[in-house]
């Protein structure tokens, strides 16, 4: 496994692999790796000959007062995990390597970037799209792997690839959960013992919506209210949104049935903001 810090080194290493006819996969991460990330690495390894992982806490996707400084960082642990997974290249640029001091051009995520997470975190998806577009340009992967836990991010990256004709296939992978249903996230490390228990409320709320949908409740407002009720019953939790939306447009639905639906929640547990989502099957 090679750790590379410069764009040129990555381009050269990937270029050599390409000349040998290898299929290249990229898994973009911000480090603080957990089993969710490792499931993306495994999916990437199964479908490619050269696996590149980027580890970069991207400053441009954090807003003022958000957790950029506090975001967990443990590169040695990440490297050990990636080595054990048989990764080929770990790209670990600094912000100075990624961004020119006078950088000006960014990728506008459009309407999809203004709802849900985008409404609470106004420049977040412009930062995500810009860094992901840059990683695609530096690495030039055939395939790129993202988790469904960040469902809106996955949809926006797919849309960016479509709208900007980027030559990469984006692959979404299922959310990996703890035994009690909590979606794995690097931010779970912020939770105290009590908060960790309370954090199961996100999955419990989503399961409530899923159960109603399976029981043929078609009114999205009923599902939304039911999710809020579950979250409101948890004293350490404060709901940001609990919504049933169209999977593609992420616009709120009035009724289930037309198109695929997704329940999405964002909840503050103490000072930690967590998100999760679940597909709603209509039978
Ligand atoms: O999901 C993440 O960890 C980040 O948003 C990503 C895709 C690595 C871009 O910085």
PDB file of C-alpha atoms and ligand atoms in Angstrom:
ATOM      1  CA  UNK A   1       0.000   0.000   0.000  1.00  0.00           C
ATOM      2  CA  UNK A   2       1.320   3.440  -0.917  1.00  0.00           C
ATOM      3  CA  UNK A   3       0.523   6.697   0.871  1.00  0.00           C
ATOM      4  CA  UNK A   4       0.681   9.604  -1.579  1.00  0.00           C
ATOM      5  CA  UNK A   5       0.332  13.277  -0.713  1.00  0.00           C
ATOM      6  CA  UNK A   6       0.566  15.062  -4.065  1.00  0.00           C
ATOM      7  CA  UNK A   7      -1.757  15.184  -7.058  1.00  0.00           C
ATOM      8  CA  UNK A   8       1.102  14.380  -9.473  1.00  0.00           C
ATOM      9  CA  UNK A   9       2.089  11.244  -7.562  1.00  0.00           C
ATOM     10  CA  UNK A  10      -1.513  10.003  -7.673  1.00  0.00           C
ATOM     11  CA  UNK A  11      -1.896  10.797 -11.378  1.00  0.00           C
ATOM     12  CA  UNK A  12       1.332   8.970 -12.140  1.00  0.00           C
ATOM     13  CA  UNK A  13       0.496   5.866 -10.065  1.00  0.00           C
ATOM     14  CA  UNK A  14      -3.039   5.617 -11.472  1.00  0.00           C
ATOM     15  CA  UNK A  15      -1.744   6.318 -15.007  1.00  0.00           C
ATOM     16  CA  UNK A  16       0.646   3.353 -14.764  1.00  0.00           C
ATOM     17  CA  UNK A  17      -2.162   1.067 -13.551  1.00  0.00           C
ATOM     18  CA  UNK A  18      -4.359   2.245 -16.404  1.00  0.00           C
ATOM     19  CA  UNK A  19      -1.683   1.481 -18.998  1.00  0.00           C
ATOM     20  CA  UNK A  20      -1.671  -2.061 -17.601  1.00  0.00           C
ATOM     21  CA  UNK A  21      -5.411  -2.175 -18.318  1.00  0.00           C
ATOM     22  CA  UNK A  22      -6.471  -2.011 -14.660  1.00  0.00           C
ATOM     23  CA  UNK A  23      -9.927  -0.870 -13.579  1.00  0.00           C
ATOM     24  CA  UNK A  24      -9.633   1.908 -10.985  1.00  0.00           C
ATOM     25  CA  UNK A  25     -11.972   2.530  -8.025  1.00  0.00           C
ATOM     26  CA  UNK A  26     -12.062   5.543  -5.689  1.00  0.00           C
ATOM     27  CA  UNK A  27     -13.547   5.714  -2.185  1.00  0.00           C
ATOM     28  CA  UNK A  28     -13.527   9.347  -0.991  1.00  0.00           C
ATOM     29  CA  UNK A  29     -13.469   9.660   2.823  1.00  0.00           C
ATOM     30  CA  UNK A  30     -12.703  12.172   5.550  1.00  0.00           C
ATOM     31  CA  UNK A  31     -10.941   9.492   7.615  1.00  0.00           C
ATOM     32  CA  UNK A  32     -11.993   8.390  11.143  1.00  0.00           C
ATOM     33  CA  UNK A  33     -12.848   5.170   9.362  1.00  0.00           C
ATOM     34  CA  UNK A  34     -15.481   2.715  10.607  1.00  0.00           C
ATOM     35  CA  UNK A  35     -17.112  -0.442   9.252  1.00  0.00           C
ATOM     36  CA  UNK A  36     -19.326   1.661   6.961  1.00  0.00           C
ATOM     37  CA  UNK A  37     -16.236   2.967   5.153  1.00  0.00           C
ATOM     38  CA  UNK A  38     -14.693  -0.502   5.118  1.00  0.00           C
ATOM     39  CA  UNK A  39     -17.810  -1.903   3.410  1.00  0.00           C
ATOM     40  CA  UNK A  40     -17.232   0.672   0.634  1.00  0.00           C
ATOM     41  CA  UNK A  41     -13.608  -0.425   0.372  1.00  0.00           C
ATOM     42  CA  UNK A  42     -14.696  -4.068   0.079  1.00  0.00           C
ATOM     43  CA  UNK A  43     -17.261  -3.215  -2.608  1.00  0.00           C
ATOM     44  CA  UNK A  44     -14.564  -1.249  -4.460  1.00  0.00           C
ATOM     45  CA  UNK A  45     -12.083  -4.119  -4.250  1.00  0.00           C
ATOM     46  CA  UNK A  46     -14.618  -6.611  -5.598  1.00  0.00           C
ATOM     47  CA  UNK A  47     -15.270  -4.484  -8.685  1.00  0.00           C
ATOM     48  CA  UNK A  48     -11.838  -3.119  -9.572  1.00  0.00           C
ATOM     49  CA  UNK A  49      -8.123  -3.915  -9.861  1.00  0.00           C
ATOM     50  CA  UNK A  50      -6.752  -0.794  -8.158  1.00  0.00           C
ATOM     51  CA  UNK A  51      -8.392   0.753  -5.090  1.00  0.00           C
ATOM     52  CA  UNK A  52      -7.631   4.377  -4.198  1.00  0.00           C
ATOM     53  CA  UNK A  53      -8.900   5.822  -0.900  1.00  0.00           C
ATOM     54  CA  UNK A  54      -8.731   9.539  -0.226  1.00  0.00           C
ATOM     55  CA  UNK A  55      -8.503  10.688   3.393  1.00  0.00           C
ATOM     56  CA  UNK A  56      -9.119  14.438   3.521  1.00  0.00           C
ATOM     57  CA  UNK A  57     -11.143  16.469   6.015  1.00  0.00           C
ATOM     58  CA  UNK A  58     -12.440  18.954   3.478  1.00  0.00           C
ATOM     59  CA  UNK A  59     -12.648  22.439   5.023  1.00  0.00           C
ATOM     60  CA  UNK A  60     -14.950  23.848   2.336  1.00  0.00           C
ATOM     61  CA  UNK A  61     -17.890  21.625   3.278  1.00  0.00           C
ATOM     62  CA  UNK A  62     -17.979  22.844   6.902  1.00  0.00           C
ATOM     63  CA  UNK A  63     -19.857  26.032   7.760  1.00  0.00           C
ATOM     64  CA  UNK A  64     -18.781  28.622  10.336  1.00  0.00           C
ATOM     65  CA  UNK A  65     -19.259  27.217  13.846  1.00  0.00           C
ATOM     66  CA  UNK A  66     -19.433  23.616  12.569  1.00  0.00           C
ATOM     67  CA  UNK A  67     -17.077  20.840  13.692  1.00  0.00           C
ATOM     68  CA  UNK A  68     -14.166  21.165  11.212  1.00  0.00           C
ATOM     69  CA  UNK A  69     -11.554  21.575  13.990  1.00  0.00           C
ATOM     70  CA  UNK A  70     -13.087  18.907  16.228  1.00  0.00           C
ATOM     71  CA  UNK A  71     -13.688  16.365  13.432  1.00  0.00           C
ATOM     72  CA  UNK A  72     -11.995  13.102  14.558  1.00  0.00           C
ATOM     73  CA  UNK A  73      -8.603  12.500  12.938  1.00  0.00           C
ATOM     74  CA  UNK A  74      -6.448   9.374  13.439  1.00  0.00           C
ATOM     75  CA  UNK A  75      -4.452   8.757  10.287  1.00  0.00           C
ATOM     76  CA  UNK A  76      -2.290   5.957  11.711  1.00  0.00           C
ATOM     77  CA  UNK A  77      -5.380   3.941  12.708  1.00  0.00           C
ATOM     78  CA  UNK A  78      -6.962   4.628   9.297  1.00  0.00           C
ATOM     79  CA  UNK A  79      -3.768   3.474   7.532  1.00  0.00           C
ATOM     80  CA  UNK A  80      -3.694   0.239   9.565  1.00  0.00           C
ATOM     81  CA  UNK A  81      -7.330  -0.513   8.691  1.00  0.00           C
ATOM     82  CA  UNK A  82      -6.784   0.239   4.992  1.00  0.00           C
ATOM     83  CA  UNK A  83      -3.634  -1.889   4.899  1.00  0.00           C
ATOM     84  CA  UNK A  84      -5.598  -4.814   6.354  1.00  0.00           C
ATOM     85  CA  UNK A  85      -8.241  -4.285   3.639  1.00  0.00           C
ATOM     86  CA  UNK A  86      -5.641  -4.594   0.873  1.00  0.00           C
ATOM     87  CA  UNK A  87      -6.022  -1.031  -0.414  1.00  0.00           C
ATOM     88  CA  UNK A  88      -3.481  -0.002  -3.077  1.00  0.00           C
ATOM     89  CA  UNK A  89      -3.205   3.790  -2.717  1.00  0.00           C
ATOM     90  CA  UNK A  90      -4.143   6.167   0.109  1.00  0.00           C
ATOM     91  CA  UNK A  91      -4.268   9.800  -1.034  1.00  0.00           C
ATOM     92  CA  UNK A  92      -3.755  12.150   1.935  1.00  0.00           C
ATOM     93  CA  UNK A  93      -3.534  15.707   0.584  1.00  0.00           C
ATOM     94  CA  UNK A  94      -3.336  18.802   2.802  1.00  0.00           C
ATOM     95  CA  UNK A  95      -5.783  21.688   2.229  1.00  0.00           C
ATOM     96  CA  UNK A  96      -2.868  23.555   0.566  1.00  0.00           C
ATOM     97  CA  UNK A  97      -2.404  20.713  -1.919  1.00  0.00           C
ATOM     98  CA  UNK A  98      -6.126  20.585  -2.703  1.00  0.00           C
ATOM     99  CA  UNK A  99      -6.901  24.305  -2.908  1.00  0.00           C
ATOM    100  CA  UNK A 100      -5.004  27.232  -4.407  1.00  0.00           C
ATOM    101  CA  UNK A 101      -5.055  30.183  -1.976  1.00  0.00           C
ATOM    102  CA  UNK A 102      -6.987  32.235  -4.545  1.00  0.00           C
ATOM    103  CA  UNK A 103      -9.322  29.420  -5.692  1.00  0.00           C
ATOM    104  CA  UNK A 104     -12.638  30.855  -6.894  1.00  0.00           C
ATOM    105  CA  UNK A 105     -14.591  28.374  -8.981  1.00  0.00           C
ATOM    106  CA  UNK A 106     -16.893  25.932  -7.210  1.00  0.00           C
ATOM    107  CA  UNK A 107     -19.547  23.443  -8.300  1.00  0.00           C
ATOM    108  CA  UNK A 108     -23.138  24.589  -7.712  1.00  0.00           C
ATOM    109  CA  UNK A 109     -25.202  21.598  -6.512  1.00  0.00           C
ATOM    110  CA  UNK A 110     -28.441  23.172  -7.762  1.00  0.00           C
ATOM    111  CA  UNK A 111     -31.896  22.646  -6.281  1.00  0.00           C
ATOM    112  CA  UNK A 112     -30.988  19.241  -4.830  1.00  0.00           C
ATOM    113  CA  UNK A 113     -28.366  20.962  -2.702  1.00  0.00           C
ATOM    114  CA  UNK A 114     -30.742  23.525  -1.214  1.00  0.00           C
ATOM    115  CA  UNK A 115     -33.193  21.193   0.572  1.00  0.00           C
ATOM    116  CA  UNK A 116     -32.847  19.082   3.763  1.00  0.00           C
ATOM    117  CA  UNK A 117     -29.139  19.150   4.716  1.00  0.00           C
ATOM    118  CA  UNK A 118     -28.629  22.066   2.327  1.00  0.00           C
ATOM    119  CA  UNK A 119     -31.291  24.125   4.133  1.00  0.00           C
ATOM    120  CA  UNK A 120     -29.477  23.669   7.474  1.00  0.00           C
ATOM    121  CA  UNK A 121     -25.946  23.801   6.023  1.00  0.00           C
ATOM    122  CA  UNK A 122     -26.085  26.348   3.155  1.00  0.00           C
ATOM    123  CA  UNK A 123     -22.648  25.882   1.489  1.00  0.00           C
ATOM    124  CA  UNK A 124     -22.162  22.255   2.482  1.00  0.00           C
ATOM    125  CA  UNK A 125     -22.980  20.586  -0.840  1.00  0.00           C
ATOM    126  CA  UNK A 126     -21.058  23.146  -2.922  1.00  0.00           C
ATOM    127  CA  UNK A 127     -18.038  22.140  -0.806  1.00  0.00           C
ATOM    128  CA  UNK A 128     -18.779  18.432  -1.237  1.00  0.00           C
ATOM    129  CA  UNK A 129     -19.341  18.679  -5.014  1.00  0.00           C
ATOM    130  CA  UNK A 130     -16.227  20.777  -5.529  1.00  0.00           C
ATOM    131  CA  UNK A 131     -13.925  18.434  -3.616  1.00  0.00           C
ATOM    132  CA  UNK A 132     -15.478  15.306  -5.165  1.00  0.00           C
ATOM    133  CA  UNK A 133     -15.146  16.786  -8.686  1.00  0.00           C
ATOM    134  CA  UNK A 134     -11.494  17.582  -7.913  1.00  0.00           C
ATOM    135  CA  UNK A 135     -10.875  14.047  -6.607  1.00  0.00           C
ATOM    136  CA  UNK A 136     -12.486  12.608  -9.755  1.00  0.00           C
ATOM    137  CA  UNK A 137     -10.228  14.830 -11.854  1.00  0.00           C
ATOM    138  CA  UNK A 138      -7.051  13.915  -9.902  1.00  0.00           C
ATOM    139  CA  UNK A 139      -7.673  10.155  -9.613  1.00  0.00           C
ATOM    140  CA  UNK A 140      -9.697   9.566 -12.795  1.00  0.00           C
ATOM    141  CA  UNK A 141     -11.525   6.510 -11.415  1.00  0.00           C
ATOM    142  CA  UNK A 142     -13.808   4.205 -13.427  1.00  0.00           C
ATOM    143  CA  UNK A 143     -15.952   3.704 -10.319  1.00  0.00           C
ATOM    144  CA  UNK A 144     -16.532   5.757  -7.163  1.00  0.00           C
ATOM    145  CA  UNK A 145     -18.215   4.414  -4.014  1.00  0.00           C
ATOM    146  CA  UNK A 146     -20.433   6.370  -1.592  1.00  0.00           C
ATOM    147  CA  UNK A 147     -22.609   5.251   1.336  1.00  0.00           C
ATOM    148  CA  UNK A 148     -26.400   5.544   1.341  1.00  0.00           C
ATOM    149  CA  UNK A 149     -26.214   6.912   4.906  1.00  0.00           C
ATOM    150  CA  UNK A 150     -25.525  10.283   3.280  1.00  0.00           C
ATOM    151  CA  UNK A 151     -28.393   9.759   0.867  1.00  0.00           C
ATOM    152  CA  UNK A 152     -28.665  13.358  -0.311  1.00  0.00           C
ATOM    153  CA  UNK A 153     -24.905  13.517  -0.921  1.00  0.00           C
ATOM    154  CA  UNK A 154     -25.103  10.318  -3.000  1.00  0.00           C
ATOM    155  CA  UNK A 155     -27.979  11.731  -5.095  1.00  0.00           C
ATOM    156  CA  UNK A 156     -26.206  15.044  -5.659  1.00  0.00           C
ATOM    157  CA  UNK A 157     -22.936  13.366  -6.680  1.00  0.00           C
ATOM    158  CA  UNK A 158     -24.856  11.159  -9.161  1.00  0.00           C
ATOM    159  CA  UNK A 159     -26.590  14.269 -10.542  1.00  0.00           C
ATOM    160  CA  UNK A 160     -23.252  16.122 -10.829  1.00  0.00           C
ATOM    161  CA  UNK A 161     -21.752  13.228 -12.795  1.00  0.00           C
ATOM    162  CA  UNK A 162     -24.773  13.248 -15.113  1.00  0.00           C
ATOM    163  CA  UNK A 163     -24.971  17.010 -15.592  1.00  0.00           C
ATOM    164  CA  UNK A 164     -21.218  17.568 -16.021  1.00  0.00           C
ATOM    165  CA  UNK A 165     -20.654  14.428 -18.156  1.00  0.00           C
ATOM    166  CA  UNK A 166     -17.981  13.138 -15.796  1.00  0.00           C
ATOM    167  CA  UNK A 167     -16.630   9.759 -16.974  1.00  0.00           C
ATOM    168  CA  UNK A 168     -17.150   7.833 -13.733  1.00  0.00           C
ATOM    169  CA  UNK A 169     -19.814   5.434 -12.469  1.00  0.00           C
ATOM    170  CA  UNK A 170     -21.086   6.311  -8.997  1.00  0.00           C
ATOM    171  CA  UNK A 171     -21.991   3.268  -6.885  1.00  0.00           C
ATOM    172  CA  UNK A 172     -24.195   3.633  -3.776  1.00  0.00           C
ATOM    173  CA  UNK A 173     -23.684   1.097  -0.973  1.00  0.00           C
ATOM    174  CA  UNK A 174     -26.099   0.186   1.857  1.00  0.00           C
ATOM    175  CA  UNK A 175     -25.856   1.867   5.263  1.00  0.00           C
ATOM    176  CA  UNK A 176     -23.962  -0.186   7.847  1.00  0.00           C
ATOM    177  CA  UNK A 177     -25.603  -0.174  11.297  1.00  0.00           C
ATOM    178  CA  UNK A 178     -24.627  -0.977  14.856  1.00  0.00           C
ATOM    179  CA  UNK A 179     -26.527  -3.903  16.464  1.00  0.00           C
ATOM    180  CA  UNK A 180     -29.162  -1.482  17.846  1.00  0.00           C
ATOM    181  CA  UNK A 181     -29.749   0.137  14.462  1.00  0.00           C
ATOM    182  CA  UNK A 182     -27.660   3.314  14.842  1.00  0.00           C
ATOM    183  CA  UNK A 183     -26.109   4.120  11.453  1.00  0.00           C
ATOM    184  CA  UNK A 184     -22.316   4.093  11.608  1.00  0.00           C
ATOM    185  CA  UNK A 185     -20.872   7.594  11.414  1.00  0.00           C
ATOM    186  CA  UNK A 186     -17.580   9.189  12.403  1.00  0.00           C
ATOM    187  CA  UNK A 187     -19.639  11.724  14.379  1.00  0.00           C
ATOM    188  CA  UNK A 188     -20.993   8.971  16.697  1.00  0.00           C
ATOM    189  CA  UNK A 189     -17.639   9.372  18.496  1.00  0.00           C
ATOM    190  CA  UNK A 190     -18.903  12.716  19.875  1.00  0.00           C
ATOM    191  CA  UNK A 191     -21.753  11.034  21.830  1.00  0.00           C
ATOM    192  CA  UNK A 192     -21.645  10.502  25.619  1.00  0.00           C
ATOM    193  CA  UNK A 193     -23.032   7.214  27.023  1.00  0.00           C
ATOM    194  CA  UNK A 194     -26.550   8.598  27.498  1.00  0.00           C
ATOM    195  CA  UNK A 195     -26.481  10.330  24.131  1.00  0.00           C
ATOM    196  CA  UNK A 196     -25.332   7.136  22.431  1.00  0.00           C
ATOM    197  CA  UNK A 197     -28.425   5.366  23.808  1.00  0.00           C
ATOM    198  CA  UNK A 198     -30.672   8.259  22.795  1.00  0.00           C
ATOM    199  CA  UNK A 199     -29.190   8.240  19.274  1.00  0.00           C
ATOM    200  CA  UNK A 200     -31.049   5.014  18.450  1.00  0.00           C
ATOM    201  CA  UNK A 201     -34.095   7.278  18.124  1.00  0.00           C
ATOM    202  CA  UNK A 202     -33.225   8.061  14.491  1.00  0.00           C
ATOM    203  CA  UNK A 203     -33.522   4.432  13.417  1.00  0.00           C
ATOM    204  CA  UNK A 204     -36.549   3.860  15.657  1.00  0.00           C
ATOM    205  CA  UNK A 205     -38.342   6.784  13.998  1.00  0.00           C
ATOM    206  CA  UNK A 206     -37.476   5.522  10.505  1.00  0.00           C
ATOM    207  CA  UNK A 207     -38.672   2.005  11.389  1.00  0.00           C
ATOM    208  CA  UNK A 208     -41.961   3.478  12.593  1.00  0.00           C
ATOM    209  CA  UNK A 209     -42.457   5.121   9.185  1.00  0.00           C
ATOM    210  CA  UNK A 210     -41.467   1.913   7.422  1.00  0.00           C
ATOM    211  CA  UNK A 211     -43.964  -0.103   9.453  1.00  0.00           C
ATOM    212  CA  UNK A 212     -46.775   2.321   8.660  1.00  0.00           C
ATOM    213  CA  UNK A 213     -45.908   2.220   4.954  1.00  0.00           C
ATOM    214  CA  UNK A 214     -45.888  -1.582   4.991  1.00  0.00           C
ATOM    215  CA  UNK A 215     -49.292  -1.409   6.709  1.00  0.00           C
ATOM    216  CA  UNK A 216     -50.521   0.530   3.644  1.00  0.00           C
ATOM    217  CA  UNK A 217     -50.633   3.978   5.239  1.00  0.00           C
ATOM    218  CA  UNK A 218     -50.209   6.164   2.159  1.00  0.00           C
ATOM    219  CA  UNK A 219     -50.436   9.668   3.671  1.00  0.00           C
ATOM    220  CA  UNK A 220     -46.875  11.003   3.971  1.00  0.00           C
ATOM    221  CA  UNK A 221     -47.954  13.505   6.657  1.00  0.00           C
ATOM    222  CA  UNK A 222     -49.066  10.645   8.904  1.00  0.00           C
ATOM    223  CA  UNK A 223     -45.645   9.027   8.535  1.00  0.00           C
ATOM    224  CA  UNK A 224     -43.862  12.309   9.204  1.00  0.00           C
ATOM    225  CA  UNK A 225     -45.926  13.000  12.323  1.00  0.00           C
ATOM    226  CA  UNK A 226     -45.274   9.465  13.565  1.00  0.00           C
ATOM    227  CA  UNK A 227     -41.510   9.944  13.139  1.00  0.00           C
ATOM    228  CA  UNK A 228     -41.650  13.273  15.010  1.00  0.00           C
ATOM    229  CA  UNK A 229     -43.640  11.644  17.807  1.00  0.00           C
ATOM    230  CA  UNK A 230     -40.941   8.976  18.291  1.00  0.00           C
ATOM    231  CA  UNK A 231     -38.169  11.612  18.296  1.00  0.00           C
ATOM    232  CA  UNK A 232     -40.060  14.032  20.584  1.00  0.00           C
ATOM    233  CA  UNK A 233     -40.445  11.229  23.148  1.00  0.00           C
ATOM    234  CA  UNK A 234     -36.642  11.111  23.523  1.00  0.00           C
ATOM    235  CA  UNK A 235     -35.640  13.886  25.943  1.00  0.00           C
ATOM    236  CA  UNK A 236     -32.056  14.255  24.621  1.00  0.00           C
ATOM    237  CA  UNK A 237     -33.174  14.533  21.003  1.00  0.00           C
ATOM    238  CA  UNK A 238     -34.243  17.586  19.043  1.00  0.00           C
ATOM    239  CA  UNK A 239     -35.616  17.055  15.547  1.00  0.00           C
ATOM    240  CA  UNK A 240     -34.296  19.159  12.671  1.00  0.00           C
ATOM    241  CA  UNK A 241     -36.336  17.423   9.975  1.00  0.00           C
ATOM    242  CA  UNK A 242     -38.319  14.198   9.638  1.00  0.00           C
ATOM    243  CA  UNK A 243     -39.595  13.962   6.107  1.00  0.00           C
ATOM    244  CA  UNK A 244     -40.892  11.590   3.446  1.00  0.00           C
ATOM    245  CA  UNK A 245     -39.477  12.573   0.074  1.00  0.00           C
ATOM    246  CA  UNK A 246     -39.203  11.370  -3.506  1.00  0.00           C
ATOM    247  CA  UNK A 247     -35.938   9.408  -3.765  1.00  0.00           C
ATOM    248  CA  UNK A 248     -34.735  11.237  -6.863  1.00  0.00           C
ATOM    249  CA  UNK A 249     -35.870  14.847  -6.423  1.00  0.00           C
ATOM    250  CA  UNK A 250     -35.848  14.832  -2.591  1.00  0.00           C
ATOM    251  CA  UNK A 251     -38.983  16.967  -2.730  1.00  0.00           C
ATOM    252  CA  UNK A 252     -41.533  16.174   0.017  1.00  0.00           C
ATOM    253  CA  UNK A 253     -44.268  13.727  -0.997  1.00  0.00           C
ATOM    254  CA  UNK A 254     -47.925  14.068  -0.081  1.00  0.00           C
ATOM    255  CA  UNK A 255     -48.701  10.419  -0.712  1.00  0.00           C
ATOM    256  CA  UNK A 256     -46.708   7.227  -1.130  1.00  0.00           C
ATOM    257  CA  UNK A 257     -47.169   5.259  -4.299  1.00  0.00           C
ATOM    258  CA  UNK A 258     -45.963   7.342  -7.231  1.00  0.00           C
ATOM    259  CA  UNK A 259     -42.181   6.926  -7.483  1.00  0.00           C
ATOM    260  CA  UNK A 260     -39.833   5.594  -4.866  1.00  0.00           C
ATOM    261  CA  UNK A 261     -40.075   7.159  -1.424  1.00  0.00           C
ATOM    262  CA  UNK A 262     -37.470   7.695   1.271  1.00  0.00           C
ATOM    263  CA  UNK A 263     -37.881   8.668   4.912  1.00  0.00           C
ATOM    264  CA  UNK A 264     -35.084  11.024   6.014  1.00  0.00           C
ATOM    265  CA  UNK A 265     -34.320  12.419   9.469  1.00  0.00           C
ATOM    266  CA  UNK A 266     -31.843  14.870  10.988  1.00  0.00           C
ATOM    267  CA  UNK A 267     -31.734  15.010  14.773  1.00  0.00           C
ATOM    268  CA  UNK A 268     -29.594  16.875  17.272  1.00  0.00           C
ATOM    269  CA  UNK A 269     -28.504  14.695  20.198  1.00  0.00           C
ATOM    270  CA  UNK A 270     -26.929  17.162  22.615  1.00  0.00           C
ATOM    271  CA  UNK A 271     -24.574  19.159  20.399  1.00  0.00           C
ATOM    272  CA  UNK A 272     -24.158  16.369  17.807  1.00  0.00           C
ATOM    273  CA  UNK A 273     -26.240  16.486  14.649  1.00  0.00           C
ATOM    274  CA  UNK A 274     -26.937  13.043  13.153  1.00  0.00           C
ATOM    275  CA  UNK A 275     -28.723  12.017   9.952  1.00  0.00           C
ATOM    276  CA  UNK A 276     -30.213   8.761   8.705  1.00  0.00           C
ATOM    277  CA  UNK A 277     -32.699   7.487   6.112  1.00  0.00           C
ATOM    278  CA  UNK A 278     -34.631   4.411   4.994  1.00  0.00           C
ATOM    279  CA  UNK A 279     -36.293   3.348   1.751  1.00  0.00           C
ATOM    280  CA  UNK A 280     -40.072   3.010   2.107  1.00  0.00           C
ATOM    281  CA  UNK A 281     -41.463  -0.029   0.359  1.00  0.00           C
ATOM    282  CA  UNK A 282     -45.047   0.342  -0.792  1.00  0.00           C
ATOM    283  CA  UNK A 283     -46.802  -3.035  -0.970  1.00  0.00           C
TER     284      UNK A 283
HETATM  285  O1  LIG B   1     -18.961  11.680   2.965  1.00  0.00           O
HETATM  286  C1  LIG B   1     -17.847  12.201   3.204  1.00  0.00           C
HETATM  287  O2  LIG B   1     -17.052  11.697   4.011  1.00  0.00           O
HETATM  288  C2  LIG B   1     -17.457  13.479   2.495  1.00  0.00           C
HETATM  289  O3  LIG B   1     -18.550  14.313   2.305  1.00  0.00           O
HETATM  290  C3  LIG B   1     -16.710  13.243   1.165  1.00  0.00           C
HETATM  291  C4  LIG B   1     -17.595  12.537   0.145  1.00  0.00           C
HETATM  292  C5  LIG B   1     -15.466  12.398   1.420  1.00  0.00           C
HETATM  293  C6  LIG B   1     -16.273  14.575   0.563  1.00  0.00           C
HETATM  294  O4  LIG B   1     -15.413  15.276   1.410  1.00  0.00           O
END
